[in-house]
Structures are given as structure tokens and as C-alpha cells.
PDB file of C-alpha atoms in Angstrom:
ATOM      1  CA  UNK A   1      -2.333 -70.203  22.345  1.00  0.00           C
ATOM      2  CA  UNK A   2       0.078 -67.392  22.566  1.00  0.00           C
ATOM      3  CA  UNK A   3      -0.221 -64.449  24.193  1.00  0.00           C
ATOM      4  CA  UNK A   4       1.675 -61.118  23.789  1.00  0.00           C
ATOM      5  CA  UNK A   5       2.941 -59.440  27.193  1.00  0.00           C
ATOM      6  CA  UNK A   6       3.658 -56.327  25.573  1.00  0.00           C
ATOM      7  CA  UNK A   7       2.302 -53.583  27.196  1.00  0.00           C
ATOM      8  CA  UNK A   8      -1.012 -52.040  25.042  1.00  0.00           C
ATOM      9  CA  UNK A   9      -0.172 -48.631  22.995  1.00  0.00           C
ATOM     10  CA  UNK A  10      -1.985 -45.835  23.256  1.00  0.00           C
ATOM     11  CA  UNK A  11      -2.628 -44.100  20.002  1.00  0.00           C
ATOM     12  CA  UNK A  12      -0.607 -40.662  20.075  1.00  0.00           C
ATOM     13  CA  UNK A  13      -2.211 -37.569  21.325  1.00  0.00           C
ATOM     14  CA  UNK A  14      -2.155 -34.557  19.312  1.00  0.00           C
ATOM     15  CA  UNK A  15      -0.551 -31.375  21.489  1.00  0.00           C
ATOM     16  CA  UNK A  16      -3.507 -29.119  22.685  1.00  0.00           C
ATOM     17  CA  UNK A  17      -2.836 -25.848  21.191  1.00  0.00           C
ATOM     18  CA  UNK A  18      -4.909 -23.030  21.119  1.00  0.00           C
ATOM     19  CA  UNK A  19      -6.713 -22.336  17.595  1.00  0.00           C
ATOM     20  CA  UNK A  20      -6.937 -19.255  15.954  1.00  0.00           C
ATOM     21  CA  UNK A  21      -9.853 -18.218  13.981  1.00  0.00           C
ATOM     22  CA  UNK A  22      -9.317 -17.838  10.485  1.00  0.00           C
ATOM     23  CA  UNK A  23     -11.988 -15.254  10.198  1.00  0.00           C
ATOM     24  CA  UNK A  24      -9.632 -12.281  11.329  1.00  0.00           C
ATOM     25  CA  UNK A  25      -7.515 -12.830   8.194  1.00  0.00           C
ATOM     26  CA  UNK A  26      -9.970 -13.896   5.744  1.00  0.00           C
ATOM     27  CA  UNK A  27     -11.722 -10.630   6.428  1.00  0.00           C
ATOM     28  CA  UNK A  28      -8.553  -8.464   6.102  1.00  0.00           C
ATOM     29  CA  UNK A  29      -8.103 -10.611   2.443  1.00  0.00           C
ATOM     30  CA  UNK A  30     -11.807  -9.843   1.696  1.00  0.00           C
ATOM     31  CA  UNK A  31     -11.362  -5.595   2.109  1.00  0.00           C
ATOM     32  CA  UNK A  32     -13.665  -3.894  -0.161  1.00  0.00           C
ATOM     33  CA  UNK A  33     -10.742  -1.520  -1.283  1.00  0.00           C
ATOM     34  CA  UNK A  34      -9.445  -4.448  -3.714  1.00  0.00           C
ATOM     35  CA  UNK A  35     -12.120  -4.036  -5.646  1.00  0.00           C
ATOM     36  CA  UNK A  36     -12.023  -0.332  -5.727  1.00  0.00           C
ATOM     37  CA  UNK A  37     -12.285   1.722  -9.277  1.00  0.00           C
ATOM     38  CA  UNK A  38      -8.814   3.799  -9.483  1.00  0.00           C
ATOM     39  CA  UNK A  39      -9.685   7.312 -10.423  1.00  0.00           C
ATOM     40  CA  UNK A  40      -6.159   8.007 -12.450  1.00  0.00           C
ATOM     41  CA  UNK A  41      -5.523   5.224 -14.200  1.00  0.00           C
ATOM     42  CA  UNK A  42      -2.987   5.271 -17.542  1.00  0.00           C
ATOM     43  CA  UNK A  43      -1.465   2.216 -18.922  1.00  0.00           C
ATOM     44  CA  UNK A  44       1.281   2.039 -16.430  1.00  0.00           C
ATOM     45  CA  UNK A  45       3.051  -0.975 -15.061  1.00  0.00           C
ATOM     46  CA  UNK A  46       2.336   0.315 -11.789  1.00  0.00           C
ATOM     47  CA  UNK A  47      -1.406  -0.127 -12.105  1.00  0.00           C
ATOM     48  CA  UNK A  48      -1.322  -4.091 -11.378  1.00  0.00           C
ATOM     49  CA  UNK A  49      -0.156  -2.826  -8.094  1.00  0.00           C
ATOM     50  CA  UNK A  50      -3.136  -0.282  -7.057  1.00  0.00           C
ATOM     51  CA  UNK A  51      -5.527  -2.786  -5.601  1.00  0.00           C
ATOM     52  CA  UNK A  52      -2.932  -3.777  -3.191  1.00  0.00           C
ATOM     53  CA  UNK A  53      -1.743  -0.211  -2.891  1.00  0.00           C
ATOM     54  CA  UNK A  54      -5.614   0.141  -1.957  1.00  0.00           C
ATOM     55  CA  UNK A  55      -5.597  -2.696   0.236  1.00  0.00           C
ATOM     56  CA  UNK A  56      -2.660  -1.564   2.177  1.00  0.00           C
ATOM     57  CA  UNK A  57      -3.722   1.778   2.868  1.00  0.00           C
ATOM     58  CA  UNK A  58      -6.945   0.603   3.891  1.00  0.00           C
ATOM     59  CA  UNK A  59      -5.127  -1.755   6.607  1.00  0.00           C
ATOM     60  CA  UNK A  60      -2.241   1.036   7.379  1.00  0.00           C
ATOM     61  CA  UNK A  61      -4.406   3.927   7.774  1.00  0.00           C
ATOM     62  CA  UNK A  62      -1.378   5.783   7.291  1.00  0.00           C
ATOM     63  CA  UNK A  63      -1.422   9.865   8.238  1.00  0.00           C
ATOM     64  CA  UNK A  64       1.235  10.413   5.688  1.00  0.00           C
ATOM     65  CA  UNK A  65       2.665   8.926   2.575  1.00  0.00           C
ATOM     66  CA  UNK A  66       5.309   9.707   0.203  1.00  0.00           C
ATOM     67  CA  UNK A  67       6.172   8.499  -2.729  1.00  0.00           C
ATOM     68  CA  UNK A  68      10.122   9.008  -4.398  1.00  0.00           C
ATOM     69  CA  UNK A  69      10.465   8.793  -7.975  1.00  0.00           C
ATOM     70  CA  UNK A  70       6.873   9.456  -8.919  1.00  0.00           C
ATOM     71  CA  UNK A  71       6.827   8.260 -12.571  1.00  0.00           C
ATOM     72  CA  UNK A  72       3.617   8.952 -14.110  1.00  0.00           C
ATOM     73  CA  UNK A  73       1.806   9.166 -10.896  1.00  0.00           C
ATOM     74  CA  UNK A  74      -0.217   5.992 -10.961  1.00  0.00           C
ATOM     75  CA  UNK A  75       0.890   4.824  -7.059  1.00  0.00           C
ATOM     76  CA  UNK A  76       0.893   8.387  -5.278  1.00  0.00           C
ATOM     77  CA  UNK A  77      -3.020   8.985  -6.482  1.00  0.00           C
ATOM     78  CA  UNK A  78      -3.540   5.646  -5.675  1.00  0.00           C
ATOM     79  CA  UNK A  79      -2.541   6.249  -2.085  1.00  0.00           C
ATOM     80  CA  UNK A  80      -4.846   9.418  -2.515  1.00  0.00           C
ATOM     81  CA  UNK A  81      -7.825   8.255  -3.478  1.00  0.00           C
ATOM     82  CA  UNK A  82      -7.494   5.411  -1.071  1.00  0.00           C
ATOM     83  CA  UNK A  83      -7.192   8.095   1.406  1.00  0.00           C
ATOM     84  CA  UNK A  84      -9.995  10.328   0.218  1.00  0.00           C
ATOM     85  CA  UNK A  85     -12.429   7.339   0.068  1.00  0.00           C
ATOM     86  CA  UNK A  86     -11.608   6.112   3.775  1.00  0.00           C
ATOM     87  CA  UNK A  87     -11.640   9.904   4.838  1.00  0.00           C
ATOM     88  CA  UNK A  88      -8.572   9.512   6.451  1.00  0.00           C
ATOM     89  CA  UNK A  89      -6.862  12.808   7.737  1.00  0.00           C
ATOM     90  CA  UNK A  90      -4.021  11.808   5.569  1.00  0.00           C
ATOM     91  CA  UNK A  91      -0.892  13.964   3.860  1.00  0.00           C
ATOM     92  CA  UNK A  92       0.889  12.842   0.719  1.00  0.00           C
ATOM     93  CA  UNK A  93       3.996  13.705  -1.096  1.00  0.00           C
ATOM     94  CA  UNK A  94       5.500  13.310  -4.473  1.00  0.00           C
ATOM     95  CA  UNK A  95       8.742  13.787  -6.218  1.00  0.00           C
ATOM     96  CA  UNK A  96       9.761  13.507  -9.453  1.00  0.00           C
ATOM     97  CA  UNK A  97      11.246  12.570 -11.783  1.00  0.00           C
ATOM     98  CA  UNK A  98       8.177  11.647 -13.447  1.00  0.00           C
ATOM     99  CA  UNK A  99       7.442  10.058 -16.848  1.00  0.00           C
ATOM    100  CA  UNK A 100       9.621   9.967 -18.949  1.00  0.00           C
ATOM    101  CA  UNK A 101      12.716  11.153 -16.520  1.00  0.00           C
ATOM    102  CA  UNK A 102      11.888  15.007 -16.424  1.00  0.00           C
ATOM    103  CA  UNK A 103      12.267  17.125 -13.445  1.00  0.00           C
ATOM    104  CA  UNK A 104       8.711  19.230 -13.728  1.00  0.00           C
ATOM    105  CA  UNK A 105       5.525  17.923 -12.623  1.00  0.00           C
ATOM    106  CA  UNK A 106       3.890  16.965 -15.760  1.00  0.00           C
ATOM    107  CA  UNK A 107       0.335  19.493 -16.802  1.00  0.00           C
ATOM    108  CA  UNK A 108      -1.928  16.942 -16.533  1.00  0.00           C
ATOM    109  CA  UNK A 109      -0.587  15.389 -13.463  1.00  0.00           C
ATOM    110  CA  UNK A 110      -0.491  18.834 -11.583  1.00  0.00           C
ATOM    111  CA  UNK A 111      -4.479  19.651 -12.984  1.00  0.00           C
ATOM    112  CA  UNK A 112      -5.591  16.085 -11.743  1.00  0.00           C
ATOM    113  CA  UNK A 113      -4.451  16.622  -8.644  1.00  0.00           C
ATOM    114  CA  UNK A 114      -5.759  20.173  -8.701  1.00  0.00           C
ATOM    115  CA  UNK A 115      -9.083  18.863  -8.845  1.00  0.00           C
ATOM    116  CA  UNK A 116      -9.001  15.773  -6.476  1.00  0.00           C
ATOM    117  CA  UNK A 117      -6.970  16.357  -3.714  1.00  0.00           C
ATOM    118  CA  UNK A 118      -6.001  20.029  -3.171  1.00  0.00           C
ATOM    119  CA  UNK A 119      -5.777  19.597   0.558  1.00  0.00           C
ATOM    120  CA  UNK A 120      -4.402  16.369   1.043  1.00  0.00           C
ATOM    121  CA  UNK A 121      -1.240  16.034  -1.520  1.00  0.00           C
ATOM    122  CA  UNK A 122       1.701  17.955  -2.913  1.00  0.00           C
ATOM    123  CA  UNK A 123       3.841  16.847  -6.302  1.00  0.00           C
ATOM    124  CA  UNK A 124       7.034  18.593  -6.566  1.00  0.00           C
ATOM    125  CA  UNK A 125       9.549  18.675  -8.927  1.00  0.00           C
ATOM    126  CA  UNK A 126      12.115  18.139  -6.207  1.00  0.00           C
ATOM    127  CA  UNK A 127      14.724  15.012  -6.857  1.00  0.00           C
ATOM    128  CA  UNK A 128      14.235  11.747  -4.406  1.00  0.00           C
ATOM    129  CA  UNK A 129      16.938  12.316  -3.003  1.00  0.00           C
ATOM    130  CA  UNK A 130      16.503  16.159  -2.218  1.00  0.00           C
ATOM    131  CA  UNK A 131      12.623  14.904  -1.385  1.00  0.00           C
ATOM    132  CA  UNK A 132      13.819  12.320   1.254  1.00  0.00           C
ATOM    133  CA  UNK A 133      16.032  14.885   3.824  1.00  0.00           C
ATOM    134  CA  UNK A 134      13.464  17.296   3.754  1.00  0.00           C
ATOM    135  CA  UNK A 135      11.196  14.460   5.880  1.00  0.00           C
ATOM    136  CA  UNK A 136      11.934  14.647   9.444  1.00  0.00           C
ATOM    137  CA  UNK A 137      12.717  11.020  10.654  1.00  0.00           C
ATOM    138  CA  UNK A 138       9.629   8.984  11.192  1.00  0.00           C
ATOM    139  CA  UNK A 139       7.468  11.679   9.642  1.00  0.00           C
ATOM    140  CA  UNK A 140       6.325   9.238   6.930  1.00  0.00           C
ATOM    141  CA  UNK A 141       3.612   6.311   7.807  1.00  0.00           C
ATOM    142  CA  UNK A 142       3.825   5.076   4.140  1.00  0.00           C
ATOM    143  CA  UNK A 143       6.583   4.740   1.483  1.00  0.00           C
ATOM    144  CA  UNK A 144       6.510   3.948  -2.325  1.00  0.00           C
ATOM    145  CA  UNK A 145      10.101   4.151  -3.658  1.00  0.00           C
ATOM    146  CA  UNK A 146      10.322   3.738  -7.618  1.00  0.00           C
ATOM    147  CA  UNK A 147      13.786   2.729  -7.946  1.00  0.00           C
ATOM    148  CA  UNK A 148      14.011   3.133 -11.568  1.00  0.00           C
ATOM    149  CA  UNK A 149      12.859   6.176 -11.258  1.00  0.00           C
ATOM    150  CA  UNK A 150      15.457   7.115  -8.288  1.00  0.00           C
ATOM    151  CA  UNK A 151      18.014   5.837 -10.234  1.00  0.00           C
ATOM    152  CA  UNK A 152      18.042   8.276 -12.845  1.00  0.00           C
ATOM    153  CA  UNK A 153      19.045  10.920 -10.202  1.00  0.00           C
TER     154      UNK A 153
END
């Protein structure tokens, strides 16, 4: 009969670390805002990116937004209406050039924001670049940059 002198092994202990509930980001994942209706919406690349434009204003709260090289206005009313539905106290800015590269805020783009936010947003015809000194440093919670856009100035 043999015996074995080795000492017995314990089985290996997993490190105690403290667990974090998943429920914190599950719930930010879940926001209603993703599943929000967007009130401007043209066939525009950018609109793909307006329930997470949604979502991230709704986790931001940001007091001010701007958005450089506007294009045909698809993320700067989505930051609006994002805005206007969690009644934040919230400014926004945007610059052109817009759709198809021209300097002037486009009719219908002016009239829709006319009607739906008249207090809360301004579109100017202003380049990116001539946009982007006139905010003091810091000013700006919030920035959508359309580099296409920008690059045509």
C-alpha cells in the first residue's frame, strides 16, 4: 500500500472583489430617448445617428450645444428636440455651410426652426471656423463637428 506524503491542495480561491450592479448601466442603455420620433427628419446620413444623438443628450443634459458645419440640419434639431422634450434650459448653435455647401441658412431650415424652437436655438450663416472663436472657452457642453462640412471652408 502506498501512500502519498504530499501535502493536500486546496482548490484556488477566487479574489474577493466588490461587484457592481449591472442595473446602473443597463438602465442608462434602456433610455426612453432611443426610441424617440425625430421631428426633422430628411433622408440624411446623419439620421442613423439621432437616437444616439438623443441618447446622449438625455445622459449629458448639456446647457449648450453647437454644432459646426450644419449640413442639412438633421443633428442640431436633433439636439433640439432632445432638449425641448427633457425641458432642459438648454442653448444651441448652428453654422453653416449647410446642404449642399452654401453659406445661407436654407428657407425651410430657418421656418422649421421658426416654429419649434424660437427660444432655444440660433442657425447662422457664419463659417465653422468664424462660428468656433466667437464661443468663449468652455462655453459649449455639447459639440457636433461635421468635418465634411468644415472642410469645405
Amino acid at each position: 500500500m502506498s501512500h502519498d506524503l504530499r501535502p493536500a491542495r486546496k482548490p484556488a480561491q477566487m479574489p474577493q472583489t466588490a461587484l457592481v450592479p449591472a442595473q446602473p448601466a443597463v438602465t442608462v442603455l434602456a433610455s426612453r430617448s432611443l426610441f424617440w420620433h425625430p421631428r426633422h427628419a430628411p433622408a440624411s446620413p446623419m439620421t442613423v445617428l439621432v437616437p444616439f444623438v438623443f441618447w446622449l443628450t438625455d445622459t449629458l443634459r448639456p446647457t449648450s450645444f453647437a454644432c459646426l458645419g450644419a449640413g442639412d440640419g438633421t443633428a442640431h434639431f436633433a439636439l433640439c428636440q432632445a432638449a425641448d422634450q427633457l425641458d432642459l434650459a438648454a442653448r444651441g448653435y448652428a453654422c453653416g455651410p449647410w446642404q449642399g455647401g452654401q453659406a445661407e441658412v436654407p428657407a425651410a431650415l430657418a421656418q422649421h426652426n421658426a416654429e419649434n424652437y424660437p427660444d432655444m436655438s440660433r442657425l447662422s450663416d457664419s463659417t465653422p471656423r468664424a462660428a468656433a472663436a466667437r464661443f468663449p472657452r468652455g462655453s459649449v457642453d455639447l459639440l457636433v463637428v461635421d468635418l465634411a462640412a468644415c472642410a469645405l471652408t
